[in-house]
Amino acid sequence: MQQMTEIRSDGWITKIAEEFNDRYGPYFSPGGTNVRWTSERFGRSGLVMIHSGDGTSMKSSLVSEKITFDMPYTECKITISFYSNGHMGEGDGFCLDYASNLASGWNTMQCWRTGIDFVPKQWYDQEQIDFVFDSDDGTIDFIRIRFRSDSEESLDRVFLDQVDVQMRL
């Protein structure tokens, strides 16, 4: 599948802009049974819910398709909107990981924790994660990203409303 390409005046190239209005959209899929799509909740439409994971399992992960590198990108910016329900306890949360053709597994970009990075029952819009690719590792042909639950309680839930992935040379 070919990603969209929108070049902005600031040099960022939009590869994915997903609002989940049509289920998981063309770029994402559930990693397992603990990921579900919902049409409306908390005043928003088109949400992906991720719940109760052990922190490493694909069962509680939303996973992207390969994001191809048609140019030698050096930076990645991921912007998300999220909400957590009121059941998440102190220290529970979720993480954003990436994998590439150069990696043998998933690498964590960032984790968000209740009481540290967010409070439950509140929308967080335009949360931004910046990442610089290490050119010493070799040529990157693609990356994949995943959002995974890092909470073992069955009622803990994180809802994603939007995910944008941008690259820059």
JSON list of C-alpha atoms in Angstrom, two decimals:
[
{"chain": "A", "resi": 1, "resn": "MET", "atom": "CA", "xyz": [0.00, 0.00, 0.00]},
{"chain": "A", "resi": 2, "resn": "GLN", "atom": "CA", "xyz": [1.29, 3.44, -0.88]},
{"chain": "A", "resi": 3, "resn": "GLN", "atom": "CA", "xyz": [1.26, 6.08, 1.81]},
{"chain": "A", "resi": 4, "resn": "MET", "atom": "CA", "xyz": [0.00, 9.57, 1.16]},
{"chain": "A", "resi": 5, "resn": "THR", "atom": "CA", "xyz": [2.61, 12.24, 0.50]},
{"chain": "A", "resi": 6, "resn": "GLU", "atom": "CA", "xyz": [1.88, 15.85, 1.40]},
{"chain": "A", "resi": 7, "resn": "ILE", "atom": "CA", "xyz": [4.88, 18.16, 1.55]},
{"chain": "A", "resi": 8, "resn": "ARG", "atom": "CA", "xyz": [4.44, 21.06, 3.99]},
{"chain": "A", "resi": 9, "resn": "SER", "atom": "CA", "xyz": [6.22, 24.39, 3.80]},
{"chain": "A", "resi": 10, "resn": "ASP", "atom": "CA", "xyz": [8.29, 23.53, 6.90]},
{"chain": "A", "resi": 11, "resn": "GLY", "atom": "CA", "xyz": [9.83, 20.52, 5.15]},
{"chain": "A", "resi": 12, "resn": "TRP", "atom": "CA", "xyz": [7.79, 17.81, 6.90]},
{"chain": "A", "resi": 13, "resn": "ILE", "atom": "CA", "xyz": [6.30, 15.21, 4.57]},
{"chain": "A", "resi": 14, "resn": "THR", "atom": "CA", "xyz": [3.04, 13.66, 5.76]},
{"chain": "A", "resi": 15, "resn": "LYS", "atom": "CA", "xyz": [3.12, 9.88, 5.27]},
{"chain": "A", "resi": 16, "resn": "ILE", "atom": "CA", "xyz": [0.05, 8.94, 7.34]},
{"chain": "A", "resi": 17, "resn": "ALA", "atom": "CA", "xyz": [-2.88, 11.03, 8.58]},
{"chain": "A", "resi": 18, "resn": "GLU", "atom": "CA", "xyz": [-5.36, 8.66, 10.20]},
{"chain": "A", "resi": 19, "resn": "GLU", "atom": "CA", "xyz": [-8.51, 9.69, 12.07]},
{"chain": "A", "resi": 20, "resn": "PHE", "atom": "CA", "xyz": [-10.00, 6.16, 12.33]},
{"chain": "A", "resi": 21, "resn": "ASN", "atom": "CA", "xyz": [-13.34, 7.21, 10.86]},
{"chain": "A", "resi": 22, "resn": "ASP", "atom": "CA", "xyz": [-13.40, 4.06, 8.72]},
{"chain": "A", "resi": 23, "resn": "ARG", "atom": "CA", "xyz": [-12.42, 1.50, 11.32]},
{"chain": "A", "resi": 24, "resn": "TYR", "atom": "CA", "xyz": [-8.63, 1.07, 11.52]},
{"chain": "A", "resi": 25, "resn": "GLY", "atom": "CA", "xyz": [-8.09, 2.83, 8.21]},
{"chain": "A", "resi": 26, "resn": "PRO", "atom": "CA", "xyz": [-5.73, 1.66, 5.48]},
{"chain": "A", "resi": 27, "resn": "TYR", "atom": "CA", "xyz": [-2.53, 2.01, 7.53]},
{"chain": "A", "resi": 28, "resn": "PHE", "atom": "CA", "xyz": [-3.25, 0.23, 10.82]},
{"chain": "A", "resi": 29, "resn": "SER", "atom": "CA", "xyz": [-4.51, -3.12, 12.04]},
{"chain": "A", "resi": 30, "resn": "PRO", "atom": "CA", "xyz": [-5.14, -4.65, 15.46]},
{"chain": "A", "resi": 31, "resn": "GLY", "atom": "CA", "xyz": [-2.36, -6.87, 16.74]},
{"chain": "A", "resi": 32, "resn": "GLY", "atom": "CA", "xyz": [-4.86, -9.00, 18.66]},
{"chain": "A", "resi": 33, "resn": "THR", "atom": "CA", "xyz": [-8.10, -9.28, 20.56]},
{"chain": "A", "resi": 34, "resn": "ASN", "atom": "CA", "xyz": [-7.45, -6.42, 22.99]},
{"chain": "A", "resi": 35, "resn": "VAL", "atom": "CA", "xyz": [-7.75, -3.76, 20.27]},
{"chain": "A", "resi": 36, "resn": "ARG", "atom": "CA", "xyz": [-11.16, -2.62, 19.10]},
{"chain": "A", "resi": 37, "resn": "TRP", "atom": "CA", "xyz": [-12.69, 0.13, 16.99]},
{"chain": "A", "resi": 38, "resn": "THR", "atom": "CA", "xyz": [-15.61, 2.16, 18.28]},
{"chain": "A", "resi": 39, "resn": "SER", "atom": "CA", "xyz": [-17.66, 4.61, 16.23]},
{"chain": "A", "resi": 40, "resn": "GLU", "atom": "CA", "xyz": [-18.19, 7.18, 18.99]},
{"chain": "A", "resi": 41, "resn": "ARG", "atom": "CA", "xyz": [-17.21, 7.83, 22.59]},
{"chain": "A", "resi": 42, "resn": "PHE", "atom": "CA", "xyz": [-16.16, 10.71, 24.87]},
{"chain": "A", "resi": 43, "resn": "GLY", "atom": "CA", "xyz": [-17.43, 13.32, 22.39]},
{"chain": "A", "resi": 44, "resn": "ARG", "atom": "CA", "xyz": [-15.33, 12.03, 19.47]},
{"chain": "A", "resi": 45, "resn": "SER", "atom": "CA", "xyz": [-16.06, 9.79, 16.51]},
{"chain": "A", "resi": 46, "resn": "GLY", "atom": "CA", "xyz": [-13.87, 7.04, 15.12]},
{"chain": "A", "resi": 47, "resn": "LEU", "atom": "CA", "xyz": [-11.69, 5.77, 17.98]},
{"chain": "A", "resi": 48, "resn": "VAL", "atom": "CA", "xyz": [-9.39, 2.81, 18.49]},
{"chain": "A", "resi": 49, "resn": "MET", "atom": "CA", "xyz": [-9.43, 1.33, 21.99]},
{"chain": "A", "resi": 50, "resn": "ILE", "atom": "CA", "xyz": [-6.42, -0.57, 23.35]},
{"chain": "A", "resi": 51, "resn": "HIS", "atom": "CA", "xyz": [-6.75, -2.36, 26.69]},
{"chain": "A", "resi": 52, "resn": "SER", "atom": "CA", "xyz": [-5.15, -4.71, 29.21]},
{"chain": "A", "resi": 53, "resn": "GLY", "atom": "CA", "xyz": [-1.76, -5.75, 28.00]},
{"chain": "A", "resi": 54, "resn": "ASP", "atom": "CA", "xyz": [1.30, -7.08, 29.72]},
{"chain": "A", "resi": 55, "resn": "GLY", "atom": "CA", "xyz": [3.51, -4.44, 28.15]},
{"chain": "A", "resi": 56, "resn": "THR", "atom": "CA", "xyz": [5.07, -6.67, 25.50]},
{"chain": "A", "resi": 57, "resn": "SER", "atom": "CA", "xyz": [2.21, -8.49, 23.82]},
{"chain": "A", "resi": 58, "resn": "MET", "atom": "CA", "xyz": [0.96, -7.91, 20.27]},
{"chain": "A", "resi": 59, "resn": "LYS", "atom": "CA", "xyz": [-2.46, -8.92, 21.62]},
{"chain": "A", "resi": 60, "resn": "SER", "atom": "CA", "xyz": [-2.85, -5.40, 23.04]},
{"chain": "A", "resi": 61, "resn": "SER", "atom": "CA", "xyz": [-1.23, -3.47, 20.18]},
{"chain": "A", "resi": 62, "resn": "LEU", "atom": "CA", "xyz": [-2.34, -1.33, 17.26]},
{"chain": "A", "resi": 63, "resn": "VAL", "atom": "CA", "xyz": [0.22, -1.89, 14.50]},
{"chain": "A", "resi": 64, "resn": "SER", "atom": "CA", "xyz": [0.96, 0.12, 11.35]},
{"chain": "A", "resi": 65, "resn": "GLU", "atom": "CA", "xyz": [1.69, -1.23, 7.92]},
{"chain": "A", "resi": 66, "resn": "LYS", "atom": "CA", "xyz": [5.22, -0.62, 6.64]},
{"chain": "A", "resi": 67, "resn": "ILE", "atom": "CA", "xyz": [5.91, 3.09, 6.24]},
{"chain": "A", "resi": 68, "resn": "THR", "atom": "CA", "xyz": [8.24, 3.06, 3.25]},
{"chain": "A", "resi": 69, "resn": "PHE", "atom": "CA", "xyz": [11.21, 5.33, 2.85]},
{"chain": "A", "resi": 70, "resn": "ASP", "atom": "CA", "xyz": [11.09, 6.57, -0.72]},
{"chain": "A", "resi": 71, "resn": "MET", "atom": "CA", "xyz": [13.75, 9.16, 0.23]},
{"chain": "A", "resi": 72, "resn": "PRO", "atom": "CA", "xyz": [16.57, 9.16, 2.80]},
{"chain": "A", "resi": 73, "resn": "TYR", "atom": "CA", "xyz": [14.57, 10.55, 5.73]},
{"chain": "A", "resi": 74, "resn": "THR", "atom": "CA", "xyz": [16.51, 11.55, 8.84]},
{"chain": "A", "resi": 75, "resn": "GLU", "atom": "CA", "xyz": [13.67, 12.55, 11.19]},
{"chain": "A", "resi": 76, "resn": "CYS", "atom": "CA", "xyz": [10.23, 11.27, 12.11]},
{"chain": "A", "resi": 77, "resn": "LYS", "atom": "CA", "xyz": [7.45, 13.14, 13.92]},
{"chain": "A", "resi": 78, "resn": "ILE", "atom": "CA", "xyz": [4.39, 11.32, 15.23]},
{"chain": "A", "resi": 79, "resn": "THR", "atom": "CA", "xyz": [1.44, 13.32, 16.52]},
{"chain": "A", "resi": 80, "resn": "ILE", "atom": "CA", "xyz": [-1.44, 11.67, 18.39]},
{"chain": "A", "resi": 81, "resn": "SER", "atom": "CA", "xyz": [-4.67, 12.45, 20.20]},
{"chain": "A", "resi": 82, "resn": "PHE", "atom": "CA", "xyz": [-5.54, 10.12, 23.10]},
{"chain": "A", "resi": 83, "resn": "TYR", "atom": "CA", "xyz": [-7.81, 9.65, 26.10]},
{"chain": "A", "resi": 84, "resn": "SER", "atom": "CA", "xyz": [-7.67, 7.15, 28.96]},
{"chain": "A", "resi": 85, "resn": "ASN", "atom": "CA", "xyz": [-10.63, 5.96, 30.96]},
{"chain": "A", "resi": 86, "resn": "GLY", "atom": "CA", "xyz": [-10.92, 6.42, 34.71]},
{"chain": "A", "resi": 87, "resn": "HIS", "atom": "CA", "xyz": [-9.76, 2.91, 35.58]},
{"chain": "A", "resi": 88, "resn": "MET", "atom": "CA", "xyz": [-6.05, 3.39, 34.94]},
{"chain": "A", "resi": 89, "resn": "GLY", "atom": "CA", "xyz": [-4.05, 3.38, 38.14]},
{"chain": "A", "resi": 90, "resn": "GLU", "atom": "CA", "xyz": [-0.86, 5.25, 38.97]},
{"chain": "A", "resi": 91, "resn": "GLY", "atom": "CA", "xyz": [1.95, 4.14, 36.64]},
{"chain": "A", "resi": 92, "resn": "ASP", "atom": "CA", "xyz": [-0.31, 2.31, 34.17]},
{"chain": "A", "resi": 93, "resn": "GLY", "atom": "CA", "xyz": [-0.11, 3.51, 30.61]},
{"chain": "A", "resi": 94, "resn": "PHE", "atom": "CA", "xyz": [0.72, 2.81, 27.00]},
{"chain": "A", "resi": 95, "resn": "CYS", "atom": "CA", "xyz": [3.77, 2.98, 24.75]},
{"chain": "A", "resi": 96, "resn": "LEU", "atom": "CA", "xyz": [4.76, 3.81, 21.18]},
{"chain": "A", "resi": 97, "resn": "ASP", "atom": "CA", "xyz": [7.30, 1.47, 19.60]},
{"chain": "A", "resi": 98, "resn": "TYR", "atom": "CA", "xyz": [8.96, 1.26, 16.20]},
{"chain": "A", "resi": 99, "resn": "ALA", "atom": "CA", "xyz": [10.63, -1.45, 14.15]},
{"chain": "A", "resi": 100, "resn": "SER", "atom": "CA", "xyz": [12.61, -1.13, 10.93]},
{"chain": "A", "resi": 101, "resn": "ASN", "atom": "CA", "xyz": [14.28, -3.32, 8.36]},
{"chain": "A", "resi": 102, "resn": "LEU", "atom": "CA", "xyz": [17.47, -2.85, 10.42]},
{"chain": "A", "resi": 103, "resn": "ALA", "atom": "CA", "xyz": [16.01, -4.01, 13.75]},
{"chain": "A", "resi": 104, "resn": "SER", "atom": "CA", "xyz": [15.37, -7.53, 14.96]},
{"chain": "A", "resi": 105, "resn": "GLY", "atom": "CA", "xyz": [12.47, -6.43, 17.16]},
{"chain": "A", "resi": 106, "resn": "TRP", "atom": "CA", "xyz": [10.53, -3.49, 18.55]},
{"chain": "A", "resi": 107, "resn": "ASN", "atom": "CA", "xyz": [12.21, -0.46, 20.11]},
{"chain": "A", "resi": 108, "resn": "THR", "atom": "CA", "xyz": [10.37, 1.88, 22.47]},
{"chain": "A", "resi": 109, "resn": "MET", "atom": "CA", "xyz": [10.09, 5.52, 21.39]},
{"chain": "A", "resi": 110, "resn": "GLN", "atom": "CA", "xyz": [8.00, 6.74, 24.33]},
{"chain": "A", "resi": 111, "resn": "CYS", "atom": "CA", "xyz": [5.71, 5.55, 27.12]},
{"chain": "A", "resi": 112, "resn": "TRP", "atom": "CA", "xyz": [2.99, 7.61, 28.78]},
{"chain": "A", "resi": 113, "resn": "ARG", "atom": "CA", "xyz": [2.18, 6.90, 32.44]},
{"chain": "A", "resi": 114, "resn": "THR", "atom": "CA", "xyz": [-0.88, 7.83, 34.50]},
{"chain": "A", "resi": 115, "resn": "GLY", "atom": "CA", "xyz": [-0.03, 10.46, 37.09]},
{"chain": "A", "resi": 116, "resn": "ILE", "atom": "CA", "xyz": [3.22, 11.36, 35.34]},
{"chain": "A", "resi": 117, "resn": "ASP", "atom": "CA", "xyz": [2.37, 12.11, 31.70]},
{"chain": "A", "resi": 118, "resn": "PHE", "atom": "CA", "xyz": [-1.42, 12.31, 31.81]},
{"chain": "A", "resi": 119, "resn": "VAL", "atom": "CA", "xyz": [-4.48, 12.15, 34.02]},
{"chain": "A", "resi": 120, "resn": "PRO", "atom": "CA", "xyz": [-7.44, 9.92, 33.11]},
{"chain": "A", "resi": 121, "resn": "LYS", "atom": "CA", "xyz": [-10.70, 11.22, 31.65]},
{"chain": "A", "resi": 122, "resn": "GLN", "atom": "CA", "xyz": [-9.05, 14.03, 29.70]},
{"chain": "A", "resi": 123, "resn": "TRP", "atom": "CA", "xyz": [-8.28, 14.37, 25.98]},
{"chain": "A", "resi": 124, "resn": "TYR", "atom": "CA", "xyz": [-4.65, 15.01, 25.02]},
{"chain": "A", "resi": 125, "resn": "ASP", "atom": "CA", "xyz": [-4.46, 16.46, 21.52]},
{"chain": "A", "resi": 126, "resn": "GLN", "atom": "CA", "xyz": [-1.37, 17.16, 19.47]},
{"chain": "A", "resi": 127, "resn": "GLU", "atom": "CA", "xyz": [0.93, 15.02, 21.63]},
{"chain": "A", "resi": 128, "resn": "GLN", "atom": "CA", "xyz": [4.14, 14.97, 19.60]},
{"chain": "A", "resi": 129, "resn": "ILE", "atom": "CA", "xyz": [7.02, 12.51, 19.54]},
{"chain": "A", "resi": 130, "resn": "ASP", "atom": "CA", "xyz": [10.15, 13.39, 17.56]},
{"chain": "A", "resi": 131, "resn": "PHE", "atom": "CA", "xyz": [12.68, 10.78, 16.52]},
{"chain": "A", "resi": 132, "resn": "VAL", "atom": "CA", "xyz": [16.02, 11.10, 14.68]},
{"chain": "A", "resi": 133, "resn": "PHE", "atom": "CA", "xyz": [17.22, 8.12, 12.65]},
{"chain": "A", "resi": 134, "resn": "ASP", "atom": "CA", "xyz": [20.81, 7.05, 13.27]},
{"chain": "A", "resi": 135, "resn": "SER", "atom": "CA", "xyz": [22.51, 7.03, 9.86]},
{"chain": "A", "resi": 136, "resn": "ASP", "atom": "CA", "xyz": [25.37, 4.94, 11.28]},
{"chain": "A", "resi": 137, "resn": "ASP", "atom": "CA", "xyz": [23.00, 1.97, 11.46]},
{"chain": "A", "resi": 138, "resn": "GLY", "atom": "CA", "xyz": [22.69, 1.76, 7.66]},
{"chain": "A", "resi": 139, "resn": "THR", "atom": "CA", "xyz": [19.95, 2.52, 5.18]},
{"chain": "A", "resi": 140, "resn": "ILE", "atom": "CA", "xyz": [16.41, 2.35, 6.48]},
{"chain": "A", "resi": 141, "resn": "ASP", "atom": "CA", "xyz": [13.91, 1.12, 3.88]},
{"chain": "A", "resi": 142, "resn": "PHE", "atom": "CA", "xyz": [10.84, 1.20, 6.11]},
{"chain": "A", "resi": 143, "resn": "ILE", "atom": "CA", "xyz": [9.57, 1.48, 9.66]},
{"chain": "A", "resi": 144, "resn": "ARG", "atom": "CA", "xyz": [6.46, 0.18, 11.40]},
{"chain": "A", "resi": 145, "resn": "ILE", "atom": "CA", "xyz": [4.98, 1.69, 14.53]},
{"chain": "A", "resi": 146, "resn": "ARG", "atom": "CA", "xyz": [2.76, 0.22, 17.22]},
{"chain": "A", "resi": 147, "resn": "PHE", "atom": "CA", "xyz": [0.82, 1.53, 20.16]},
{"chain": "A", "resi": 148, "resn": "ARG", "atom": "CA", "xyz": [0.66, -1.03, 22.98]},
{"chain": "A", "resi": 149, "resn": "SER", "atom": "CA", "xyz": [-1.01, -1.16, 26.36]},
{"chain": "A", "resi": 150, "resn": "ASP", "atom": "CA", "xyz": [1.30, -1.31, 29.33]},
{"chain": "A", "resi": 151, "resn": "SER", "atom": "CA", "xyz": [-1.32, -2.12, 31.93]},
{"chain": "A", "resi": 152, "resn": "GLU", "atom": "CA", "xyz": [-2.51, -5.52, 33.07]},
{"chain": "A", "resi": 153, "resn": "GLU", "atom": "CA", "xyz": [-5.92, -4.51, 34.40]},
{"chain": "A", "resi": 154, "resn": "SER", "atom": "CA", "xyz": [-8.79, -5.56, 32.15]},
{"chain": "A", "resi": 155, "resn": "LEU", "atom": "CA", "xyz": [-10.70, -2.28, 32.58]},
{"chain": "A", "resi": 156, "resn": "ASP", "atom": "CA", "xyz": [-7.72, -0.04, 31.69]},
{"chain": "A", "resi": 157, "resn": "ARG", "atom": "CA", "xyz": [-8.26, 1.52, 28.28]},
{"chain": "A", "resi": 158, "resn": "VAL", "atom": "CA", "xyz": [-6.56, 4.05, 26.04]},
{"chain": "A", "resi": 159, "resn": "PHE", "atom": "CA", "xyz": [-8.47, 5.54, 23.10]},
{"chain": "A", "resi": 160, "resn": "LEU", "atom": "CA", "xyz": [-6.65, 6.92, 20.04]},
{"chain": "A", "resi": 161, "resn": "ASP", "atom": "CA", "xyz": [-8.48, 9.47, 17.93]},
{"chain": "A", "resi": 162, "resn": "GLN", "atom": "CA", "xyz": [-5.80, 10.54, 15.48]},
{"chain": "A", "resi": 163, "resn": "VAL", "atom": "CA", "xyz": [-2.30, 9.47, 14.42]},
{"chain": "A", "resi": 164, "resn": "ASP", "atom": "CA", "xyz": [-0.16, 11.51, 12.02]},
{"chain": "A", "resi": 165, "resn": "VAL", "atom": "CA", "xyz": [3.25, 10.34, 10.83]},
{"chain": "A", "resi": 166, "resn": "GLN", "atom": "CA", "xyz": [5.57, 12.82, 9.16]},
{"chain": "A", "resi": 167, "resn": "MET", "atom": "CA", "xyz": [9.13, 12.53, 7.87]},
{"chain": "A", "resi": 168, "resn": "ARG", "atom": "CA", "xyz": [11.82, 15.06, 7.01]},
{"chain": "A", "resi": 169, "resn": "LEU", "atom": "CA", "xyz": [15.01, 14.79, 4.99]}
]
